[in-house]
Coordinates of C-alpha atoms and ligand atoms in Angstrom, one line a residue:
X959 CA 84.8 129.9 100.4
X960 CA 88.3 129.3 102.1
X961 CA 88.6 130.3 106.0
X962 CA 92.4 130.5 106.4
X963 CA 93.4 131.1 110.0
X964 CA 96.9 133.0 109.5
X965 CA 99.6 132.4 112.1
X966 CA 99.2 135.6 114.0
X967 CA 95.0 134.9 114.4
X968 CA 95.3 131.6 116.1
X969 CA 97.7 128.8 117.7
X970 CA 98.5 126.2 116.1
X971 CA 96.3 123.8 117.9
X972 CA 93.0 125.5 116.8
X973 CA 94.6 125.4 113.7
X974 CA 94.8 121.9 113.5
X975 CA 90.5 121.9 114.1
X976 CA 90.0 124.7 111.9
X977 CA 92.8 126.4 109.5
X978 CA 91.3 126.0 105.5
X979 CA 87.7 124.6 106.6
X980 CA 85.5 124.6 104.1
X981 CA 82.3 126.4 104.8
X982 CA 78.7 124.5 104.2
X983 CA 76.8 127.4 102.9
X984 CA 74.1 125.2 101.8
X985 CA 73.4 123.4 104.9
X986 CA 74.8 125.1 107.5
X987 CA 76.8 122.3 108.4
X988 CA 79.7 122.4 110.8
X989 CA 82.6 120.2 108.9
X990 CA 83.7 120.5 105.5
X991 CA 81.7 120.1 102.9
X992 CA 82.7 117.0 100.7
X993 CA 82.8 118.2 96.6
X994 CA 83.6 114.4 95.2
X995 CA 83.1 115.8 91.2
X996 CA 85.8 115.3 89.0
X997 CA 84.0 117.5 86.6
X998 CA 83.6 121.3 86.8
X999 CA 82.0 124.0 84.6
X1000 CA 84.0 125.5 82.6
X1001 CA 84.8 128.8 84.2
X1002 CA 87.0 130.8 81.3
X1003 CA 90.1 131.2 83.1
X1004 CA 93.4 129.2 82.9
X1005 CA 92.9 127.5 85.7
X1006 CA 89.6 124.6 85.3
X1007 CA 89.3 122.7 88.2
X1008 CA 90.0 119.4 87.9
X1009 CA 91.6 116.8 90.6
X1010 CA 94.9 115.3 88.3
X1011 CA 95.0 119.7 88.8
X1012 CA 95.7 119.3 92.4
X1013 CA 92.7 122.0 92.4
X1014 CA 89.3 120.7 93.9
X1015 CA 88.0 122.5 96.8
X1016 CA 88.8 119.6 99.3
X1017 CA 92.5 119.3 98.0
X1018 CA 92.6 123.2 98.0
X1019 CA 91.4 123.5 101.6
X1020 CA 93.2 120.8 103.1
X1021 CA 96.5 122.4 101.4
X1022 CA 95.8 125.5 103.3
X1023 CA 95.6 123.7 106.2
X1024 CA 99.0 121.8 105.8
X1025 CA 100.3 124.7 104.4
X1026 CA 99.0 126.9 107.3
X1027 CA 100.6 123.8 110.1
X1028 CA 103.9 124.2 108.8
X1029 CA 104.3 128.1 108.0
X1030 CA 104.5 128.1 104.2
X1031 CA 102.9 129.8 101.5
X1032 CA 100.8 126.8 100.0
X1033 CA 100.8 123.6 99.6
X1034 CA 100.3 120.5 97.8
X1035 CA 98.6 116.9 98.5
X1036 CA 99.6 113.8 97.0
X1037 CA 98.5 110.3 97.2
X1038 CA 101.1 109.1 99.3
X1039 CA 104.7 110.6 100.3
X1040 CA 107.0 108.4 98.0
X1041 CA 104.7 110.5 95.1
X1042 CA 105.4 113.3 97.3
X1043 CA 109.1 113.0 97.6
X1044 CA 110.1 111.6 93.8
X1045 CA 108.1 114.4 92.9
X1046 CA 109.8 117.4 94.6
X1047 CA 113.3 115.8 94.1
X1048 CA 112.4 115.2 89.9
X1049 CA 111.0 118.5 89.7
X1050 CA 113.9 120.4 90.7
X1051 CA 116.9 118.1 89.2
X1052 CA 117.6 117.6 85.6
X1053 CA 120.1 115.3 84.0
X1054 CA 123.9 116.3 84.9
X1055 CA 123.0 117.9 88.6
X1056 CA 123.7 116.4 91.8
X1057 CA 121.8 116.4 95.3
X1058 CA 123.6 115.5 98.5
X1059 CA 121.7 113.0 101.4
X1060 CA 122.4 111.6 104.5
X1061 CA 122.8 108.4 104.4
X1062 CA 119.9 107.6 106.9
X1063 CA 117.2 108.1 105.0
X1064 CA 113.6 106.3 104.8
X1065 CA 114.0 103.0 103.0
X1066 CA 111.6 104.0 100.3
X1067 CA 113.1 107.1 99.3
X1068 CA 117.0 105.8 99.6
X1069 CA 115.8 103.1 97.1
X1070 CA 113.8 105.4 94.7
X1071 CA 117.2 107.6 94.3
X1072 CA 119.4 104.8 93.8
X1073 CA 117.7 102.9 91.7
X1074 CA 116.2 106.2 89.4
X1075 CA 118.2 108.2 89.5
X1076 CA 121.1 106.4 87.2
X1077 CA 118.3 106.7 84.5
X1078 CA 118.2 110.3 84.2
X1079 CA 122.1 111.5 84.6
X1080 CA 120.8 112.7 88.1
X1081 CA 124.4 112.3 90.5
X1082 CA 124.3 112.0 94.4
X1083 CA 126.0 111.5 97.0
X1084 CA 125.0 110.0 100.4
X1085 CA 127.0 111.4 103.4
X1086 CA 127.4 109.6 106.6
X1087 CA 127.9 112.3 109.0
X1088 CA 125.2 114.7 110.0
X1089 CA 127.3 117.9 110.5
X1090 CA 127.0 120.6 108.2
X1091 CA 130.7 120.2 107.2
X1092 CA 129.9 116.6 106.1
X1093 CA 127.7 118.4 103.6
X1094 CA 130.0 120.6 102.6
X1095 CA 132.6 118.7 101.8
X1096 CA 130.3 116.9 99.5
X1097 CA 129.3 120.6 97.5
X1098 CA 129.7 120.2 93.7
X1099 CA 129.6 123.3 91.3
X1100 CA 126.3 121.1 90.1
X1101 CA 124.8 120.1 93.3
X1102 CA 121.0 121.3 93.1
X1103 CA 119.8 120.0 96.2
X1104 CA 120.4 119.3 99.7
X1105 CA 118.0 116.4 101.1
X1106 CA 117.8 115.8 104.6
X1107 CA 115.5 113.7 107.4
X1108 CA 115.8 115.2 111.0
X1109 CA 115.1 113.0 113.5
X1110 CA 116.2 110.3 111.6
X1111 CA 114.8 106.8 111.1
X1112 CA 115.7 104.8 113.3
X1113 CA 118.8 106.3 114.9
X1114 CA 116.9 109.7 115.8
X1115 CA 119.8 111.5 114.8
X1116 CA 119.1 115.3 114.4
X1117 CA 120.2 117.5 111.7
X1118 CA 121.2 121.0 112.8
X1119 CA 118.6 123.2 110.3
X1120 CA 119.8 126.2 110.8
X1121 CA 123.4 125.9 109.6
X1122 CA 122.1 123.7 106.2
X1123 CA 120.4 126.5 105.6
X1124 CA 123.0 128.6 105.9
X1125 CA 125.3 126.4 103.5
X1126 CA 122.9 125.9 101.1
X1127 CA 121.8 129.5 100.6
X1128 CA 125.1 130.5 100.6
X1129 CA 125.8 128.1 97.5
X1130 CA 122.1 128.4 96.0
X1131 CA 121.3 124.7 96.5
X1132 CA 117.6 124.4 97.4
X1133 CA 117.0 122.6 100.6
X1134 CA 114.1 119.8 100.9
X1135 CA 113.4 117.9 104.2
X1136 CA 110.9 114.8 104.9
X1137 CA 109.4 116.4 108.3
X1138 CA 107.4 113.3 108.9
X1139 CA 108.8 111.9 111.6
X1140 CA 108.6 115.1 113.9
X1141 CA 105.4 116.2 112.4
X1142 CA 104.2 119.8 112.1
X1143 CA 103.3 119.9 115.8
X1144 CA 107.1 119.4 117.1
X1145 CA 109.2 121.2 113.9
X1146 CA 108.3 123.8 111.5
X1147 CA 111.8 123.7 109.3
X1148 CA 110.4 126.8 107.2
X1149 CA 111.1 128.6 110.2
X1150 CA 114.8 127.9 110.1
X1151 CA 114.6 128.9 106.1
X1152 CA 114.7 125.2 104.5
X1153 CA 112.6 125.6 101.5
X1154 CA 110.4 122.4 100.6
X1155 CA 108.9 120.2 103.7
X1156 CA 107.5 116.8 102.9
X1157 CA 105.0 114.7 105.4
X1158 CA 104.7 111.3 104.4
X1159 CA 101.0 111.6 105.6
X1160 CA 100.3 108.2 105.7
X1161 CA 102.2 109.0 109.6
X1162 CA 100.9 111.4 111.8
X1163 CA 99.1 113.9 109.3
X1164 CA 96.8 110.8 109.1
X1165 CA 97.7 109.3 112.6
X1166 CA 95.2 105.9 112.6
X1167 CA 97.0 103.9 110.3
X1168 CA 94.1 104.0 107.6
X1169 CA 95.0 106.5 105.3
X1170 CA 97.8 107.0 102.5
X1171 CA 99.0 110.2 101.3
X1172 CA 101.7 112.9 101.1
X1173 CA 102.2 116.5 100.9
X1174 CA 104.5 119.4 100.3
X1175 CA 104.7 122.8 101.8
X1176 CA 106.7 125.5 100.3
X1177 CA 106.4 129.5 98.8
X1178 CA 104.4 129.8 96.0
X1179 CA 106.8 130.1 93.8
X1180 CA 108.4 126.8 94.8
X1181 CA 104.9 124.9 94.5
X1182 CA 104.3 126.6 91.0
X1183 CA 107.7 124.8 89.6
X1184 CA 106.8 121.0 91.2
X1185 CA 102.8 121.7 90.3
X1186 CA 103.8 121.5 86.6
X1187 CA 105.3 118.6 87.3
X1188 CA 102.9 116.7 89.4
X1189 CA 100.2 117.2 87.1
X1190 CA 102.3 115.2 84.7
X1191 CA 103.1 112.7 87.1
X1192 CA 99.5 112.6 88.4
X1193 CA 99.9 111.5 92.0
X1194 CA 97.1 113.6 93.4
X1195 CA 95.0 112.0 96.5
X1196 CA 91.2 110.8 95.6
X1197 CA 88.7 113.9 97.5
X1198 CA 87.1 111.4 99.8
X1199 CA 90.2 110.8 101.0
X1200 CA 91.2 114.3 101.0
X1201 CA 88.5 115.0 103.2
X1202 CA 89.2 112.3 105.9
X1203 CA 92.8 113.2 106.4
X1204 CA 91.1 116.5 107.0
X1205 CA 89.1 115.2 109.7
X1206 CA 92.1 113.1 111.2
X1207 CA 94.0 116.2 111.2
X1208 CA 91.7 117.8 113.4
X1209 CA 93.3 116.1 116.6
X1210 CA 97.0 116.3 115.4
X1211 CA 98.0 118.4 118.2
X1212 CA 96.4 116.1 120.8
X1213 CA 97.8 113.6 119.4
X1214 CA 101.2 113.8 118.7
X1215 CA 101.3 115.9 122.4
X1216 CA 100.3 112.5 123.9
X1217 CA 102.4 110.4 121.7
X1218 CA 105.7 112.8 122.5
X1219 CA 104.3 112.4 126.8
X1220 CA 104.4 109.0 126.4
X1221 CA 108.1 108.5 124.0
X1222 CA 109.5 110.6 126.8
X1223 CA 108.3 108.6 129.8
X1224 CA 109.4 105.3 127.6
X1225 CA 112.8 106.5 127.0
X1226 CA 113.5 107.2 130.5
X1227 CA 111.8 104.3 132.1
X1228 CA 113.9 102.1 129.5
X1229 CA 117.2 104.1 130.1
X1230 CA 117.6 102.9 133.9
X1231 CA 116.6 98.9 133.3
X1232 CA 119.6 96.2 133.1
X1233 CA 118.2 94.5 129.9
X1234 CA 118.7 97.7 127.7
X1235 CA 122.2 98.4 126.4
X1236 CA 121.0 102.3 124.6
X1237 CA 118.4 104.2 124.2
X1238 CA 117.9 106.9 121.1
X1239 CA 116.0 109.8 122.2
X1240 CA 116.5 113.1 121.7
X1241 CA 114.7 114.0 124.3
X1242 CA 117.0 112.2 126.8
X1243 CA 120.1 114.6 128.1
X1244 CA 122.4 111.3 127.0
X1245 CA 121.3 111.6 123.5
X1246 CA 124.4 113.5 121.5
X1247 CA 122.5 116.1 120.3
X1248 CA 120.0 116.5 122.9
X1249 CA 121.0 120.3 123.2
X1250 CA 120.4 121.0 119.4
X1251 CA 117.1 119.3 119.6
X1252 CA 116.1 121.6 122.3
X1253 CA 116.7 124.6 120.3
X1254 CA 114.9 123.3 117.0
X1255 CA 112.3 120.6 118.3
X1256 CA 109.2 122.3 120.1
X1257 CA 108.5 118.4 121.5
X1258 CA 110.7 115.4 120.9
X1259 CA 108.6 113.2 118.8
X1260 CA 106.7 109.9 119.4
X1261 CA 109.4 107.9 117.9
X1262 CA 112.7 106.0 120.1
X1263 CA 114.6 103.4 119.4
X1264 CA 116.8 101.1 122.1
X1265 CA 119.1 98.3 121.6
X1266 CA 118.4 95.4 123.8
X1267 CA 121.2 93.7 125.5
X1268 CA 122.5 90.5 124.0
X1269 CA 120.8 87.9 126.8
X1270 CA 117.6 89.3 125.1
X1271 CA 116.0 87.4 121.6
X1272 CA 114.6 90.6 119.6
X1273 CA 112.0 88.5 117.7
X1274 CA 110.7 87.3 120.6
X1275 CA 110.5 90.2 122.7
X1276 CA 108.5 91.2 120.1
X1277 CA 106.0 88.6 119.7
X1278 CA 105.6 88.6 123.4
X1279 CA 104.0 91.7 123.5
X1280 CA 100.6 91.4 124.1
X1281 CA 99.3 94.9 123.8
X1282 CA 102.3 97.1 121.7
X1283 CA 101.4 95.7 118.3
X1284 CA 105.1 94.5 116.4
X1285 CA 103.9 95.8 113.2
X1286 CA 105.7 98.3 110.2
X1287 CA 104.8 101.4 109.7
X1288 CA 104.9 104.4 112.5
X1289 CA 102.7 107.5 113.7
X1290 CA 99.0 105.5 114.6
X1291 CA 98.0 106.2 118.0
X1292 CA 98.5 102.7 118.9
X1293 CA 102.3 101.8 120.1
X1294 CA 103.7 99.7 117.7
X1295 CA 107.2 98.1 117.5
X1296 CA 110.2 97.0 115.1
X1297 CA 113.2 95.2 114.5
X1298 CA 114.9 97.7 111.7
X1299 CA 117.1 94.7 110.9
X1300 CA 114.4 92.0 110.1
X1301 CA 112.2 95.0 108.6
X1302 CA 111.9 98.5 107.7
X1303 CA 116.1 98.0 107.0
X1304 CA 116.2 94.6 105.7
X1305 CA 116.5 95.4 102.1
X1306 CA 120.4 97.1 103.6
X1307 CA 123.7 94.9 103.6
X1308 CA 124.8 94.2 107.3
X1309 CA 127.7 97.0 106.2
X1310 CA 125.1 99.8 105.4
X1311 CA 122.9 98.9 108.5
X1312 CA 126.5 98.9 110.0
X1313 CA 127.4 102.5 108.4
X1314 CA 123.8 103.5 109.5
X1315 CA 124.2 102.8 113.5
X1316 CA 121.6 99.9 113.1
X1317 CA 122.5 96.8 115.1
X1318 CA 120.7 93.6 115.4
X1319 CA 119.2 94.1 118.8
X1320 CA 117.5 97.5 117.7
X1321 CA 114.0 98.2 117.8
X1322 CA 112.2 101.0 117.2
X1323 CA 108.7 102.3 118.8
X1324 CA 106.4 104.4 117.8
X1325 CA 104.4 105.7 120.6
X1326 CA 100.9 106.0 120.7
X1327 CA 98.2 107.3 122.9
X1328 CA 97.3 104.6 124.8
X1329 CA 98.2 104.8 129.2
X1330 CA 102.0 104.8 129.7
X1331 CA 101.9 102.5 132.8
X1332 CA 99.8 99.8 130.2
X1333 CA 102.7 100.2 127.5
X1334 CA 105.4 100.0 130.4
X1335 CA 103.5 96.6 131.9
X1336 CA 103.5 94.9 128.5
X1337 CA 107.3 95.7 127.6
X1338 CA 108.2 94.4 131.1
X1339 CA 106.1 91.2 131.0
X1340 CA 107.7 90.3 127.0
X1341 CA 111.2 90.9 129.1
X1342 CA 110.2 88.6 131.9
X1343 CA 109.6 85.7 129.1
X1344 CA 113.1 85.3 129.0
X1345 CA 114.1 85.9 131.4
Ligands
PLP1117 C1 106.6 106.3 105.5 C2 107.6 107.3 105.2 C3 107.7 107.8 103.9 C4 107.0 107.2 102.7 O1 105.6 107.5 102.8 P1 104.5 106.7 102.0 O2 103.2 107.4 102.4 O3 104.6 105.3 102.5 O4 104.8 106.7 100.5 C5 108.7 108.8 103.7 N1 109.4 109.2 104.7 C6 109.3 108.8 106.0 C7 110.1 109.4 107.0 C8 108.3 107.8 106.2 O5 108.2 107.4 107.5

């Protein structure tokens, strides 16, 4: 029934329209087919189908198709990525072990660590730096797990993949890494031998803000070890919308191409006016690891961040935008933009937003698809406001 387009038949954009489609053998029809039972016949294997089983034919074809995005062996969806991230991290730590993070993680998952992990015995440490040495100093003869987010939210500060990998394996630590923020289209860490990728898909997987769910990607092996503990966790992603993140997915590539034109054009118009102090970008030459990006990044991302200067009010730069909407969340293809400090980082002392490189003038912007000269006009006329 699966049609998976392996790596070597097809690029990755017709992969995007096509890789795990189900076939309508019925009809003839050209999309998926959606299967919304939660009851199958009993077939006499192992294995009944069943959707807490991560095994209906949507989920099973649009894991083939993450899967198939990001390189991996297989894959798993869940119904949003905090269910995918607690469950990857809880089913490979055990009481007593210890997993290194940088310190710049998504809010979400920084909170779900700290305030879970005390529960089980599970020890961590969150490092500042984002060298490969700041990990290392931080290796424990029980550290498990190495968890990372490159670019990071909302510094864009970029992780060097290749050299954690080369730590962890030498100290047999498994390495996990949220990859939502770069998306499959711009980084495939596999690639650079990480070993579990996360997409919150509620981001660009989905990329019209209408959709919540997660995934992982990893060997089978791997997905075997966190599939027996999903099922007990049961965060698995209803089939209906299985199948419309399918159909979303089918312009990823256009999408996130447009939305990385557009960051790109952004961050350089912003760079040269008078009323920005910094822009974060790594695909600006001033961004510190600009090189590095180069080498692992196939695009730089839809997502910058720039620090206003201090003549500028931040709240109401952002509620004089007419047409960038100054709402949370990231990835839609509408432009959308944040203070970090009154919201996705609120919940941090002014010391950890301090520690983190967030400042009060920050925003972040998520580009989206819509005509850079419109996006350029409305930040320039919420600037003329005051001044
Ligand atoms: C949004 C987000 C998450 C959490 O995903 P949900 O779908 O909201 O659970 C995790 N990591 C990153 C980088 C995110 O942006």
């Amino acid at each position: 029934m699966d049609r998976k387009l392996t790596k070597k038949k097809t690029n990755l954009k017709t992969q995007c329209v096509h890789a795990g489609e189900l076939i309508d053998k019925v009809n003839g029809g050209s999309i998926s087919p959606l299967y919304m039972a939660t009851s199958y016949k009993f077939n006499g294997v192992k294995e009944n189908q069943y959707p807490r089983y991560f095994n209906t034919p949507n989920q099973k074809a649009l894991a083939d198709k993450i899967a198939t995005l990001e390189n991996g062996e297989t894959a798993i969806i869940f119904s949003s990525g905090m269910a995918a991230i607690s469950t990857s991290l809880l089913s490979n730590l055990k009481s007593g072990d210890h997993v290194i993070l940088q310190n710049d993680l998504y809010g979400g998952t920084r909170n779900f660590i700290k305030k879970e992990f005390p529960k089980f015995g599970i020890e961590f440490s969150f490092i500042s730096g984002n060298s490969s040495k700041d990990f290392e100093i931080e290796i424990r003869k029980n550290t498990k797990v190495i968890y990372i987010e490159t670019p990071s939210n909302p510094t864009l500060k970029i992780i060097d993949l290749e050299s954690i990998n080369d730590l962890a394996k030498s100290s047999n630590i498994i390495t996990i890494i949220d990859n939502t923020f770069a998306s499959p289209v711009n980084q495939n860490p596999i690639e650079f031998g990480i070993d579990i990728v996360i997409h919150s898909a509620t981001k660009y997987l989905g990329g019209h803000s209408d959709i919540s769910a997660g995934a992982i990607v990893s060997s089978e092996a791997m997905i075997r070890n966190i599939f027996t503990c999903a099922k007990n966790f049961g965060g698995n992603l209803s089939d209906y919308t299985v199948w419309l993140l399918e159909r979303s997915m089918k312009t990823l590539y256009l999408r996130v191409k447009e939305q990385n034109n557009n960051a790109l054009k952004i961050a350089n118009f912003l760079e040269n006016e008078m009323w920005i102090d910094k822009v974060y970008y790594p695909g600006l030459a001033s961004h510190p690891n600009h090189e590095l990006a180069k080498k692992q990044m196939k695009g730089f991302g839809g997502m910058l961040s720039f620090d206003l200067s201090p003549k500028i009010d931040c709240k109401k730069f952002l509620l004089g935008l007419e047409l960038i909407k100054p709402t949370m969340s990231l990835a839609g293809i509408e432009t959308t933009a944040l203070s970090p400090k009154l919201t996705s980082h609120s919940l941090l002392t002014n010391k950890e937003r301090f520690e983190q490189g967030i400042n009060d003038q920050m925003v972040r912007l998520s580009a989206g698809i819509e005509d850079y000269e419109d996006l350029k006009d409305d930040i320039i006329q919420s600037i003329k406001k005051q001044t």
